[in-house]
Coordinates of C-alpha atoms and ligand atoms in Angstrom, one line a residue:
M1 CA 19.4 -49.0 -83.7
S2 CA 16.0 -50.0 -82.4
T3 CA 15.4 -49.7 -78.7
E4 CA 12.3 -51.8 -78.8
V5 CA 12.3 -54.6 -76.3
K6 CA 11.7 -57.9 -78.1
A7 CA 10.4 -61.2 -76.7
V8 CA 13.1 -63.8 -77.2
P9 CA 12.5 -67.6 -77.0
A10 CA 13.6 -69.1 -73.7
P11 CA 16.6 -71.5 -73.9
P12 CA 15.8 -75.2 -73.4
L13 CA 15.5 -76.2 -69.8
P14 CA 17.9 -78.8 -68.3
G15 CA 16.5 -82.2 -67.1
G16 CA 14.6 -84.9 -68.8
P17 CA 11.7 -84.2 -71.1
S18 CA 8.9 -84.5 -68.4
L19 CA 10.8 -83.7 -65.2
Q20 CA 8.3 -83.1 -62.4
I21 CA 9.2 -80.3 -60.0
Y22 CA 7.7 -79.8 -56.6
L23 CA 6.7 -76.2 -56.2
N24 CA 4.7 -74.9 -53.3
G25 CA 2.7 -78.0 -52.6
A26 CA 2.2 -79.3 -56.1
L27 CA 4.2 -81.4 -58.6
V28 CA 4.3 -79.6 -62.0
P29 CA 6.2 -80.2 -65.2
K30 CA 9.5 -78.2 -65.3
E31 CA 8.2 -75.8 -67.9
Q32 CA 5.5 -74.7 -65.4
A33 CA 7.9 -74.5 -62.5
V34 CA 8.5 -70.8 -62.7
L35 CA 9.0 -68.1 -60.0
S36 CA 8.2 -64.5 -59.7
V37 CA 10.9 -61.9 -60.5
F38 CA 9.9 -60.4 -57.1
D39 CA 11.0 -63.5 -55.2
H40 CA 13.6 -62.5 -52.6
G41 CA 15.5 -65.6 -53.2
L42 CA 16.3 -64.2 -56.6
L43 CA 16.5 -60.5 -55.7
Y44 CA 18.7 -60.9 -52.6
G45 CA 19.8 -64.5 -52.3
D46 CA 17.4 -64.5 -49.3
G47 CA 16.8 -68.2 -48.7
V48 CA 18.3 -71.5 -47.7
F49 CA 18.8 -74.8 -49.5
E50 CA 20.1 -78.4 -49.3
G51 CA 21.7 -80.7 -51.9
I52 CA 20.8 -84.3 -51.1
R53 CA 21.5 -87.7 -52.8
A54 CA 19.5 -90.8 -53.3
Y55 CA 21.4 -94.0 -53.9
N56 CA 19.9 -97.3 -54.9
G57 CA 16.3 -96.3 -53.9
R58 CA 17.2 -94.6 -50.6
V59 CA 17.8 -91.0 -49.6
F60 CA 21.1 -90.7 -47.9
R61 CA 21.1 -89.0 -44.5
L62 CA 17.8 -87.2 -45.2
K63 CA 17.2 -86.4 -41.6
E64 CA 20.6 -84.8 -41.3
H65 CA 19.9 -82.7 -44.4
L66 CA 16.5 -81.6 -43.1
D67 CA 17.9 -80.8 -39.7
R68 CA 20.5 -78.6 -41.3
L69 CA 17.9 -76.9 -43.5
F70 CA 15.7 -76.1 -40.5
R71 CA 18.7 -74.8 -38.6
S72 CA 19.7 -72.6 -41.5
A73 CA 16.1 -71.3 -41.7
Q74 CA 15.9 -70.7 -38.0
A75 CA 19.1 -68.7 -38.1
I76 CA 17.7 -66.4 -40.8
V77 CA 14.2 -66.2 -39.2
L78 CA 12.6 -68.0 -42.1
D79 CA 9.4 -69.9 -41.3
I80 CA 9.4 -72.8 -43.8
G81 CA 5.7 -73.2 -43.3
M82 CA 6.0 -77.0 -43.4
T83 CA 7.0 -79.6 -40.8
Q84 CA 10.1 -81.7 -41.3
D85 CA 7.9 -84.7 -41.9
E86 CA 5.9 -82.9 -44.6
L87 CA 9.1 -81.8 -46.3
Q88 CA 10.4 -85.4 -46.2
T89 CA 7.2 -86.6 -47.8
A90 CA 7.6 -83.9 -50.5
V91 CA 11.2 -85.0 -51.2
L92 CA 10.1 -88.7 -51.5
Q93 CA 7.1 -87.8 -53.7
T94 CA 9.3 -85.8 -56.1
L95 CA 11.6 -88.8 -56.5
Q96 CA 8.6 -91.1 -57.0
A97 CA 7.0 -88.8 -59.6
N98 CA 10.3 -88.9 -61.6
A99 CA 10.9 -92.7 -61.0
L100 CA 14.3 -91.8 -59.7
R101 CA 16.3 -94.3 -57.5
D102 CA 19.7 -92.6 -57.9
A103 CA 19.5 -88.8 -58.0
Y104 CA 20.6 -85.5 -56.8
I105 CA 17.9 -83.5 -55.0
R106 CA 17.9 -79.7 -54.7
L107 CA 15.6 -78.5 -51.9
V108 CA 15.2 -74.8 -51.8
V109 CA 13.3 -72.5 -49.5
T110 CA 13.3 -68.8 -50.4
R111 CA 11.9 -65.8 -48.4
G112 CA 9.2 -65.7 -51.1
V113 CA 7.6 -62.9 -53.1
G114 CA 7.9 -59.3 -51.7
D115 CA 8.4 -55.8 -53.0
L116 CA 11.7 -54.3 -54.2
G117 CA 12.9 -53.5 -50.7
L118 CA 14.9 -56.1 -48.8
D119 CA 12.7 -56.1 -45.8
P120 CA 11.8 -59.8 -45.2
K121 CA 8.7 -58.8 -43.4
K122 CA 7.2 -57.8 -46.8
C123 CA 7.3 -61.5 -47.9
P124 CA 4.3 -63.2 -46.4
R125 CA 4.9 -66.7 -47.7
P126 CA 8.1 -68.7 -48.5
T127 CA 8.7 -70.4 -51.8
V128 CA 9.5 -74.1 -51.5
F129 CA 10.7 -76.1 -54.5
I130 CA 12.4 -79.4 -55.0
I131 CA 14.3 -80.5 -58.1
A132 CA 15.3 -84.2 -58.4
D133 CA 17.6 -85.0 -61.3
K134 CA 20.8 -86.8 -62.3
I135 CA 24.1 -85.1 -61.5
A136 CA 27.8 -85.7 -62.4
L137 CA 29.8 -83.0 -60.9
Y138 CA 33.2 -84.2 -62.0
P139 CA 34.1 -86.5 -64.9
K140 CA 35.0 -90.1 -64.0
E141 CA 38.7 -89.6 -64.6
C142 CA 38.9 -87.0 -61.8
Y143 CA 38.1 -89.8 -59.3
S144 CA 40.7 -92.2 -60.8
Q145 CA 43.4 -89.7 -61.5
G146 CA 42.7 -87.1 -58.8
L147 CA 42.0 -83.3 -58.9
E148 CA 44.4 -80.4 -59.2
V149 CA 43.2 -77.5 -57.1
N150 CA 44.6 -74.1 -56.3
T151 CA 44.3 -71.6 -53.5
V152 CA 42.7 -68.4 -54.5
S153 CA 42.9 -64.8 -53.3
T154 CA 39.1 -64.5 -52.6
R155 CA 38.8 -65.2 -48.9
R156 CA 35.9 -67.2 -47.4
N157 CA 33.3 -65.0 -45.8
S158 CA 34.1 -64.3 -42.2
S159 CA 32.1 -66.6 -40.0
Q160 CA 31.4 -63.5 -37.9
A161 CA 29.8 -61.8 -40.9
L162 CA 27.9 -64.8 -42.3
N163 CA 28.1 -68.1 -40.4
P164 CA 29.1 -70.8 -42.9
N165 CA 26.6 -73.2 -41.3
I166 CA 23.8 -71.1 -42.8
K167 CA 23.5 -72.8 -46.1
S168 CA 22.1 -69.8 -47.8
L169 CA 21.3 -69.0 -51.5
N170 CA 24.1 -66.4 -51.3
Y171 CA 27.0 -68.1 -53.1
L172 CA 28.7 -65.2 -54.7
N173 CA 31.8 -65.5 -52.4
N174 CA 32.2 -69.1 -53.6
I175 CA 31.4 -68.3 -57.2
L176 CA 34.2 -65.6 -57.3
A177 CA 36.6 -68.2 -55.9
K178 CA 35.5 -70.8 -58.5
I179 CA 36.1 -68.2 -61.3
E180 CA 39.6 -67.6 -59.9
A181 CA 40.3 -71.3 -59.8
G182 CA 39.2 -71.6 -63.5
V183 CA 41.5 -68.7 -64.5
S184 CA 44.4 -70.4 -62.8
G185 CA 43.7 -73.7 -64.7
A186 CA 42.3 -75.7 -61.7
R187 CA 38.8 -77.2 -61.4
E188 CA 38.4 -76.2 -57.8
A189 CA 39.5 -73.5 -55.4
I190 CA 40.8 -73.8 -51.9
M191 CA 39.5 -70.8 -49.9
L192 CA 41.2 -69.4 -46.9
S193 CA 39.7 -67.6 -43.9
L194 CA 40.5 -63.9 -43.4
E195 CA 43.2 -65.1 -40.9
G196 CA 44.8 -67.3 -43.6
Y197 CA 43.7 -70.7 -42.4
V198 CA 42.3 -73.2 -44.8
A199 CA 38.5 -73.0 -44.8
E200 CA 37.0 -75.2 -47.5
C201 CA 36.5 -75.4 -51.3
T202 CA 33.7 -73.6 -53.2
G203 CA 31.2 -76.4 -52.8
D204 CA 33.1 -79.1 -50.9
N205 CA 34.9 -79.6 -47.6
I206 CA 38.6 -80.4 -47.5
F207 CA 40.6 -83.0 -45.5
F208 CA 44.3 -83.9 -45.3
I209 CA 45.8 -87.2 -44.0
K210 CA 49.1 -87.3 -42.1
G211 CA 50.0 -90.7 -40.7
K212 CA 46.8 -92.0 -39.1
R213 CA 45.3 -88.6 -38.6
L214 CA 42.5 -87.2 -40.7
V215 CA 42.2 -83.5 -40.3
T216 CA 39.6 -81.0 -41.5
P217 CA 39.0 -77.3 -40.6
P218 CA 36.4 -76.3 -38.0
S219 CA 33.4 -74.1 -38.9
T220 CA 35.1 -71.2 -37.2
A221 CA 37.6 -71.2 -40.1
G222 CA 34.6 -70.8 -42.5
A223 CA 33.8 -74.4 -43.3
L224 CA 30.2 -75.7 -43.6
E225 CA 29.6 -78.7 -41.4
G226 CA 29.1 -80.9 -44.5
I227 CA 27.0 -84.1 -44.3
T228 CA 29.6 -86.0 -46.3
R229 CA 32.3 -84.6 -44.1
G230 CA 30.4 -85.9 -41.0
A231 CA 30.0 -89.4 -42.7
V232 CA 33.7 -89.5 -43.5
M233 CA 34.7 -88.5 -40.0
Q234 CA 32.5 -91.3 -38.7
L235 CA 34.1 -93.8 -41.1
S236 CA 37.7 -92.8 -40.1
S237 CA 37.9 -95.3 -37.3
T238 CA 36.8 -98.2 -39.6
V239 CA 39.9 -97.6 -41.7
G240 CA 42.1 -97.2 -38.6
M241 CA 42.3 -93.4 -38.5
T242 CA 41.4 -90.7 -36.0
A243 CA 39.5 -87.7 -37.3
E244 CA 40.2 -84.2 -35.9
E245 CA 38.9 -80.7 -36.5
R246 CA 41.5 -78.0 -36.2
L247 CA 42.9 -74.9 -37.8
F248 CA 45.7 -75.4 -40.3
T249 CA 47.4 -73.6 -43.2
T250 CA 48.3 -74.5 -46.8
F251 CA 51.7 -75.7 -45.5
D252 CA 49.9 -78.6 -43.9
L253 CA 48.2 -79.4 -47.2
Y254 CA 51.5 -79.2 -49.2
T255 CA 53.2 -81.5 -46.9
A256 CA 50.3 -83.9 -46.3
D257 CA 50.4 -87.6 -47.2
E258 CA 47.0 -87.3 -48.9
V259 CA 44.3 -84.7 -49.5
F260 CA 40.7 -85.2 -50.6
L261 CA 37.5 -83.2 -50.8
T262 CA 34.0 -84.2 -49.7
G263 CA 30.5 -83.1 -50.7
T264 CA 27.1 -84.4 -51.5
A265 CA 27.5 -84.0 -55.3
A266 CA 31.3 -84.8 -55.5
E267 CA 31.2 -87.5 -52.8
V268 CA 34.8 -88.2 -51.8
I269 CA 37.4 -87.1 -54.4
P270 CA 41.2 -87.3 -54.2
V271 CA 43.4 -84.2 -54.7
V272 CA 46.8 -84.9 -56.2
K273 CA 48.2 -81.4 -56.8
I274 CA 47.8 -78.1 -54.9
D275 CA 49.3 -74.8 -56.2
A276 CA 51.7 -76.8 -58.5
R277 CA 52.9 -79.1 -55.6
P278 CA 52.2 -82.8 -56.0
I279 CA 50.6 -84.2 -52.8
G280 CA 52.2 -87.3 -51.5
S281 CA 53.0 -89.6 -54.4
G282 CA 51.1 -87.3 -56.8
T283 CA 48.4 -89.9 -57.3
P284 CA 45.2 -90.7 -55.4
G285 CA 46.3 -92.0 -51.9
H286 CA 45.8 -95.5 -50.5
Q287 CA 43.9 -94.2 -47.4
T288 CA 41.7 -92.0 -49.6
K289 CA 40.8 -94.9 -51.8
R290 CA 39.8 -96.9 -48.7
L291 CA 37.6 -94.1 -47.5
I292 CA 36.0 -93.8 -50.9
E293 CA 35.2 -97.5 -50.8
A294 CA 33.8 -97.3 -47.3
F295 CA 31.7 -94.2 -48.2
H296 CA 30.3 -96.0 -51.3
T297 CA 29.4 -99.0 -49.1
L298 CA 27.7 -96.8 -46.6
T299 CA 25.6 -95.0 -49.3
Q300 CA 24.3 -98.4 -50.5
Q301 CA 23.4 -99.5 -46.9
E302 CA 21.6 -96.7 -45.2
G303 CA 18.9 -94.1 -46.1
V304 CA 15.2 -93.4 -46.1
P305 CA 13.4 -95.7 -48.7
I306 CA 11.8 -93.8 -51.6
Ligands
LIG1 N1 30.9 -76.5 -48.3 C1 30.1 -75.8 -49.1 C2 30.3 -74.3 -49.3 C3 29.1 -76.4 -49.8 O1 28.2 -75.8 -50.6 C4 28.9 -77.8 -49.7 C5 27.9 -78.6 -50.5 N2 26.6 -78.4 -50.1 C6 29.8 -78.5 -48.8 C7 30.8 -77.8 -48.2 C8 29.7 -80.0 -48.6 O2 28.6 -80.3 -47.8 P1 27.7 -81.6 -47.9 O3 28.7 -82.7 -47.7 O4 26.7 -81.5 -46.9 O5 27.2 -81.6 -49.3

């Protein structure tokens, strides 16, 4: 057997044929948007990111996303090297360059290129890139029929080891949970904290409804303070509910009237079965449907024009 290392052709890249990517201050075709193998984002997951949506020619809650990105960067002592206004302009330019009015935007800041040691001081400049493209996280029928999700044995990182509000490039904890969900036949995993409280899903926050109460875990349980989560909590009063953050267990989910997930990519999606237990009527709940409608209306109304 030959041990010669052969060059193999690269697999085709996702995205449209001429997708323009923002990379360190320039817009380049996706084929030229390449990073060094010495980038610490790749070597160590050392970096932070945001997933953002544009609806109908406006970027939804862009300031909130940029605020969160800068908080994440501050928490890991990462100097982004750009102001929030400059980054906002870069996001808008990326959307304009791709003539996108409805899009998913991935904004990533890594520690940058260094040596093989993990010391961040060896990385003089961060890497900043922005991908704007289409996304469909779940098929349409998941929204009309609802999702089946399962709890998994992989626990959410302790908030004392890695604060969930640092939206870092280090998603292995969530990926292990996603693999477990898939093995169990579910599309999504419910992750618990080390203490056994419900934390969140692998890329989404979780809510349950009981009567007029809308309940979601606090960040101390391991939940990211999601932008969609915040929007839904704000909307709760418009549909006659009160939102509350508190610790709870799977028992509260199993016996809830309704359960749903929230996230920038998934938006608001009903959950109809958890660990083989039908939730409520076993179909997407009435209150969840009202919140989905209210959220869709909100996304069409507000945002930074592209
Ligand atoms: N939790 C995790 C772990 C996530 O990755 C995400 C998606 N970024 C969320 C929750 C939902 O947050 P948001 O509504 O800001 O997208």
